[in-house]
Amino acid sequence: MRFERSCREVTRLVLESQDRELPLADRLALQIHWRICDGCTKFKSQTDLMREAMKRWRSYRDE
Amino acid sequence: MSEFARQVETLRPQLLRYARSQLRNDAWAEDAVSDTLLAALEKPQSFGGQSQLKTWLVGILKHKVIDQLRRHTREATVLCDDDETDIDELLFAADGHWRDQPQDWGNPEACLGQRQFFEVLEACMEKLPATQGRVFMMREWLELGTEEICKELSITSTNLWVLLHRARLRLRDCLQQSWFASVSRTN
């Protein structure tokens, strides 16, 4: 099994993980990639922040 | 006009803003809000008063908005040039590496605690191309699952993944430019 992914592929997977659960092989590939790639690690944090922001936006909007 | 009707009516502008942000079409938004207010005034007894009036109305609006999307499926899924732009080409070099490295957005609480941040976030959502915006809002505001969105809009899952992918990348880019770039400048 090949676990090497480009930053472009990793980005696609991170965004897809917002809307579906990724297969184990993809999740492992992400873990491996994040260990060596600072840019994609930052992108992951940005995505987490956006997810939390949308969650709070929903609750403050619908109240 | 009853006191209840008056209270419902005062919430109309807010409901209209919500409907517009989801539907991206003024006429459809007007219809969704009219249907909502009509349903509310016909059955005031179903508002138990346990929740706030606005919460109850928004709940009805979400159904009426989906009705509008169903009714206008074809027009709602037309892709404009902006929807079609392949953002990946702008972000990544041919070898799949970032052209510009993503920046550190810092401690999330620093922005999530500020009202202005959410104003910028809403402005960035408004700026999404129409069809991307509709799909993104269906996911994030209506909280529909991906299969449900495909069914309501009669689009393939491939189309949906591309639209969500591009919408999220655009939103990120807008937040970077409109919020985080200026925050790091002032720090």
Short mmCIF file of C-alpha atoms in Angstrom, two decimals:
data_model
loop_
_atom_site.label_atom_id
_atom_site.label_comp_id
_atom_site.label_asym_id
_atom_site.label_seq_id
_atom_site.Cartn_x
_atom_site.Cartn_y
_atom_site.Cartn_z
CA MET A 1 0.00 0.00 0.00
CA ARG A 2 1.27 3.45 -0.88
CA PHE A 3 0.90 6.20 1.71
CA GLU A 4 2.62 9.06 -0.06
CA ARG A 5 0.27 11.84 -1.06
CA SER A 6 0.87 15.25 -2.56
CA CYS A 7 -0.22 18.39 -0.69
CA ARG A 8 -2.97 18.78 -3.27
CA GLU A 9 -4.31 15.27 -2.57
CA VAL A 10 -4.00 15.79 1.19
CA THR A 11 -6.01 19.01 0.91
CA ARG A 12 -8.78 17.22 -0.95
CA LEU A 13 -8.90 14.50 1.72
CA VAL A 14 -8.95 16.98 4.60
CA LEU A 15 -11.88 18.81 3.03
CA GLU A 16 -13.73 15.57 2.28
CA SER A 17 -13.29 14.51 5.89
CA GLN A 18 -15.57 17.45 6.79
CA ASP A 19 -18.45 15.66 5.10
CA ARG A 20 -17.70 11.93 5.33
CA GLU A 21 -15.56 9.52 7.27
CA LEU A 22 -12.36 8.66 5.39
CA PRO A 23 -11.17 5.08 4.87
CA LEU A 24 -8.40 3.94 7.23
CA ALA A 25 -5.72 4.02 4.50
CA ASP A 26 -6.47 7.69 3.82
CA ARG A 27 -6.43 8.57 7.51
CA LEU A 28 -3.03 6.89 7.89
CA ALA A 29 -1.73 8.70 4.82
CA LEU A 30 -2.79 12.01 6.39
CA GLN A 31 -1.02 11.25 9.68
CA ILE A 32 2.17 10.38 7.82
CA HIS A 33 1.99 13.46 5.62
CA TRP A 34 1.36 15.87 8.53
CA ARG A 35 4.55 14.65 10.28
CA ILE A 36 6.68 15.93 7.47
CA CYS A 37 4.64 18.80 6.00
CA ASP A 38 4.23 22.07 7.87
CA GLY A 39 1.98 23.67 5.23
CA CYS A 40 -0.60 20.88 5.31
CA THR A 41 -0.51 20.80 9.12
CA LYS A 42 -1.39 24.52 9.12
CA PHE A 43 -4.11 23.89 6.54
CA LYS A 44 -5.58 21.21 8.81
CA SER A 45 -5.66 23.69 11.72
CA GLN A 46 -7.33 26.28 9.50
CA THR A 47 -9.98 23.71 8.53
CA ASP A 48 -10.58 22.83 12.20
CA LEU A 49 -10.99 26.51 13.00
CA MET A 50 -13.48 26.97 10.15
CA ARG A 51 -15.45 23.95 11.35
CA GLU A 52 -15.71 25.37 14.87
CA ALA A 53 -16.59 28.80 13.46
CA MET A 54 -19.47 27.34 11.42
CA LYS A 55 -20.75 25.50 14.47
CA ARG A 56 -20.86 28.71 16.55
CA TRP A 57 -22.28 30.69 13.65
CA ARG A 58 -25.17 28.20 13.41
CA SER A 59 -26.07 28.49 17.05
CA TYR A 60 -25.87 32.27 17.18
CA ARG A 61 -27.85 32.64 13.96
CA ASP A 62 -30.73 30.30 14.82
CA GLU A 63 -31.19 31.52 18.38
CA MET B 1 -53.55 42.72 13.41
CA SER B 2 -53.09 40.53 16.46
CA GLU B 3 -50.13 40.93 18.77
CA PHE B 4 -48.85 37.56 17.53
CA ALA B 5 -49.08 38.64 13.89
CA ARG B 6 -47.24 41.85 14.73
CA GLN B 7 -44.41 39.96 16.40
CA VAL B 8 -44.13 37.56 13.47
CA GLU B 9 -44.07 40.46 11.02
CA THR B 10 -41.18 42.20 12.81
CA LEU B 11 -39.00 39.16 12.13
CA ARG B 12 -39.65 39.25 8.38
CA PRO B 13 -36.49 41.21 7.40
CA GLN B 14 -34.27 38.81 9.29
CA LEU B 15 -35.96 35.77 7.76
CA LEU B 16 -35.62 37.32 4.33
CA ARG B 17 -31.90 37.81 4.84
CA TYR B 18 -31.51 34.15 5.83
CA ALA B 19 -33.59 32.95 2.88
CA ARG B 20 -31.57 35.09 0.46
CA SER B 21 -28.27 33.77 1.76
CA GLN B 22 -29.44 30.20 1.14
CA LEU B 23 -31.35 30.67 -2.11
CA ARG B 24 -29.31 33.40 -3.83
CA ASN B 25 -32.45 34.57 -5.59
CA ASP B 26 -34.66 37.40 -4.34
CA ALA B 27 -37.95 36.11 -5.79
CA TRP B 28 -37.49 32.62 -4.36
CA ALA B 29 -36.50 34.11 -1.01
CA GLU B 30 -39.64 36.29 -0.93
CA ASP B 31 -41.77 33.21 -1.66
CA ALA B 32 -40.07 31.12 1.03
CA VAL B 33 -40.60 33.86 3.63
CA SER B 34 -44.24 34.46 2.60
CA ASP B 35 -44.93 30.72 2.87
CA THR B 36 -43.27 30.72 6.28
CA LEU B 37 -45.29 33.64 7.66
CA LEU B 38 -48.48 32.22 6.20
CA ALA B 39 -47.87 28.84 7.84
CA ALA B 40 -47.07 30.57 11.12
CA LEU B 41 -50.20 32.74 11.10
CA GLU B 42 -52.44 29.84 10.10
CA LYS B 43 -51.28 27.71 12.98
CA PRO B 44 -50.25 30.02 15.80
CA GLN B 45 -51.31 27.31 18.26
CA SER B 46 -48.41 25.10 17.09
CA PHE B 47 -46.03 27.72 18.52
CA GLY B 48 -45.98 26.35 22.03
CA GLY B 49 -43.91 29.18 23.40
CA GLN B 50 -41.28 26.75 24.70
CA SER B 51 -38.76 28.11 22.23
CA GLN B 52 -38.25 31.66 21.07
CA LEU B 53 -40.51 32.87 18.29
CA LYS B 54 -37.52 33.40 15.99
CA THR B 55 -36.23 29.85 16.54
CA TRP B 56 -39.66 28.47 15.70
CA LEU B 57 -39.95 30.58 12.54
CA VAL B 58 -36.44 29.69 11.37
CA GLY B 59 -37.41 26.03 11.76
CA ILE B 60 -40.38 26.55 9.41
CA LEU B 61 -38.27 28.66 7.04
CA LYS B 62 -35.74 25.85 6.62
CA HIS B 63 -38.49 23.61 5.24
CA LYS B 64 -39.88 26.32 2.96
CA VAL B 65 -36.43 27.07 1.62
CA ILE B 66 -35.96 23.41 0.68
CA ASP B 67 -39.36 23.52 -1.08
CA GLN B 68 -38.08 26.43 -3.17
CA LEU B 69 -34.85 24.60 -4.05
CA ARG B 70 -36.89 21.59 -5.15
CA ARG B 71 -39.14 23.77 -7.25
CA HIS B 72 -36.20 25.49 -8.98
CA THR B 73 -33.72 22.62 -9.12
CA ARG B 74 -32.57 23.28 -12.65
CA GLU B 75 -31.85 26.99 -12.22
CA ALA B 76 -30.41 26.46 -8.76
CA THR B 77 -27.69 24.17 -10.09
CA VAL B 78 -26.54 26.16 -13.12
CA LEU B 79 -22.80 26.77 -12.82
CA CYS B 80 -21.44 30.26 -13.46
CA ASP B 81 -17.81 30.89 -14.49
CA ASP B 82 -16.81 31.44 -10.87
CA ASP B 83 -18.31 28.09 -9.87
CA GLU B 84 -16.25 26.45 -12.62
CA THR B 85 -12.91 28.02 -11.70
CA ASP B 86 -10.50 25.29 -10.64
CA ILE B 87 -9.05 26.78 -7.45
CA ASP B 88 -6.63 23.87 -7.10
CA GLU B 89 -4.76 25.20 -10.12
CA LEU B 90 -4.27 28.52 -8.33
CA LEU B 91 -3.22 26.99 -5.02
CA PHE B 92 -0.97 24.16 -6.16
CA ALA B 93 1.99 23.88 -8.51
CA ALA B 94 2.04 21.14 -11.15
CA ASP B 95 3.96 18.83 -8.78
CA GLY B 96 1.14 19.06 -6.19
CA HIS B 97 3.00 21.34 -3.73
CA TRP B 98 1.53 24.53 -2.28
CA ARG B 99 2.39 27.64 -4.27
CA ASP B 100 2.00 29.70 -1.06
CA GLN B 101 2.27 27.91 2.25
CA PRO B 102 -0.87 28.17 4.44
CA GLN B 103 -0.40 30.67 7.25
CA ASP B 104 -0.71 30.10 10.98
CA TRP B 105 -4.18 31.37 12.03
CA GLY B 106 -3.17 31.35 15.69
CA ASN B 107 -5.31 30.47 18.68
CA PRO B 108 -8.90 29.89 17.45
CA GLU B 109 -10.43 31.57 20.52
CA ALA B 110 -8.74 34.83 19.56
CA CYS B 111 -11.07 35.22 16.57
CA LEU B 112 -14.03 33.03 17.59
CA GLY B 113 -14.68 35.30 20.55
CA GLN B 114 -15.15 38.36 18.35
CA ARG B 115 -18.42 39.42 16.77
CA GLN B 116 -16.57 41.14 13.90
CA PHE B 117 -15.04 37.81 12.93
CA PHE B 118 -18.52 36.36 12.34
CA GLU B 119 -19.47 39.42 10.28
CA VAL B 120 -16.43 38.77 8.08
CA LEU B 121 -17.35 35.07 7.92
CA GLU B 122 -20.88 35.93 6.75
CA ALA B 123 -19.55 38.39 4.19
CA CYS B 124 -17.23 35.66 2.86
CA MET B 125 -20.13 33.21 2.58
CA GLU B 126 -22.12 35.83 0.65
CA LYS B 127 -19.24 36.13 -1.79
CA LEU B 128 -19.29 32.45 -2.76
CA PRO B 129 -20.43 31.86 -6.34
CA ALA B 130 -24.20 31.16 -6.36
CA THR B 131 -24.31 27.41 -6.78
CA GLN B 132 -21.34 26.78 -4.49
CA GLY B 133 -23.02 29.02 -1.94
CA ARG B 134 -26.32 27.12 -2.15
CA VAL B 135 -24.65 23.76 -1.67
CA PHE B 136 -22.41 25.03 1.11
CA MET B 137 -25.36 26.55 2.98
CA MET B 138 -27.43 23.39 2.55
CA ARG B 139 -24.63 21.54 4.27
CA GLU B 140 -23.75 24.12 6.93
CA TRP B 141 -27.02 25.89 7.67
CA LEU B 142 -29.71 23.36 6.75
CA GLU B 143 -27.32 20.65 7.96
CA LEU B 144 -28.39 18.22 5.26
CA GLY B 145 -26.26 15.13 4.57
CA THR B 146 -24.41 14.92 1.27
CA GLU B 147 -26.72 12.26 -0.17
CA GLU B 148 -29.75 14.34 0.73
CA ILE B 149 -28.30 17.40 -1.00
CA CYS B 150 -27.65 15.37 -4.17
CA LYS B 151 -31.23 14.11 -4.09
CA GLU B 152 -32.83 17.52 -3.51
CA LEU B 153 -30.79 19.18 -6.26
CA SER B 154 -30.62 16.19 -8.62
CA ILE B 155 -26.85 16.42 -8.92
CA THR B 156 -24.26 13.64 -8.87
CA SER B 157 -22.10 13.08 -5.82
CA THR B 158 -19.03 13.94 -7.94
CA ASN B 159 -20.54 17.36 -8.68
CA LEU B 160 -21.34 17.87 -5.03
CA TRP B 161 -17.83 17.02 -3.81
CA VAL B 162 -16.29 19.42 -6.31
CA LEU B 163 -18.67 22.22 -5.30
CA LEU B 164 -18.10 21.72 -1.56
CA HIS B 165 -14.34 21.46 -2.08
CA ARG B 166 -14.20 24.73 -4.01
CA ALA B 167 -16.57 26.52 -1.63
CA ARG B 168 -14.46 25.61 1.40
CA LEU B 169 -11.24 26.66 -0.33
CA ARG B 170 -12.78 29.98 -1.35
CA LEU B 171 -14.06 30.59 2.14
CA ARG B 172 -10.62 29.88 3.55
CA ASP B 173 -9.00 32.22 1.04
CA CYS B 174 -11.49 34.99 1.86
CA LEU B 175 -10.93 34.59 5.62
CA GLN B 176 -7.17 34.68 5.06
CA GLN B 177 -7.39 37.92 3.10
CA SER B 178 -10.20 39.67 4.98
CA TRP B 179 -9.34 38.70 8.52
CA PHE B 180 -6.11 36.86 9.23
CA ALA B 181 -3.84 38.89 6.95
CA SER B 182 -4.85 42.11 8.69
CA VAL B 183 -4.77 40.57 12.16
CA SER B 184 -1.14 39.50 11.75
CA ARG B 185 -0.26 42.94 10.41
CA THR B 186 -1.58 44.70 13.50
CA ASN B 187 0.05 42.27 15.94
#
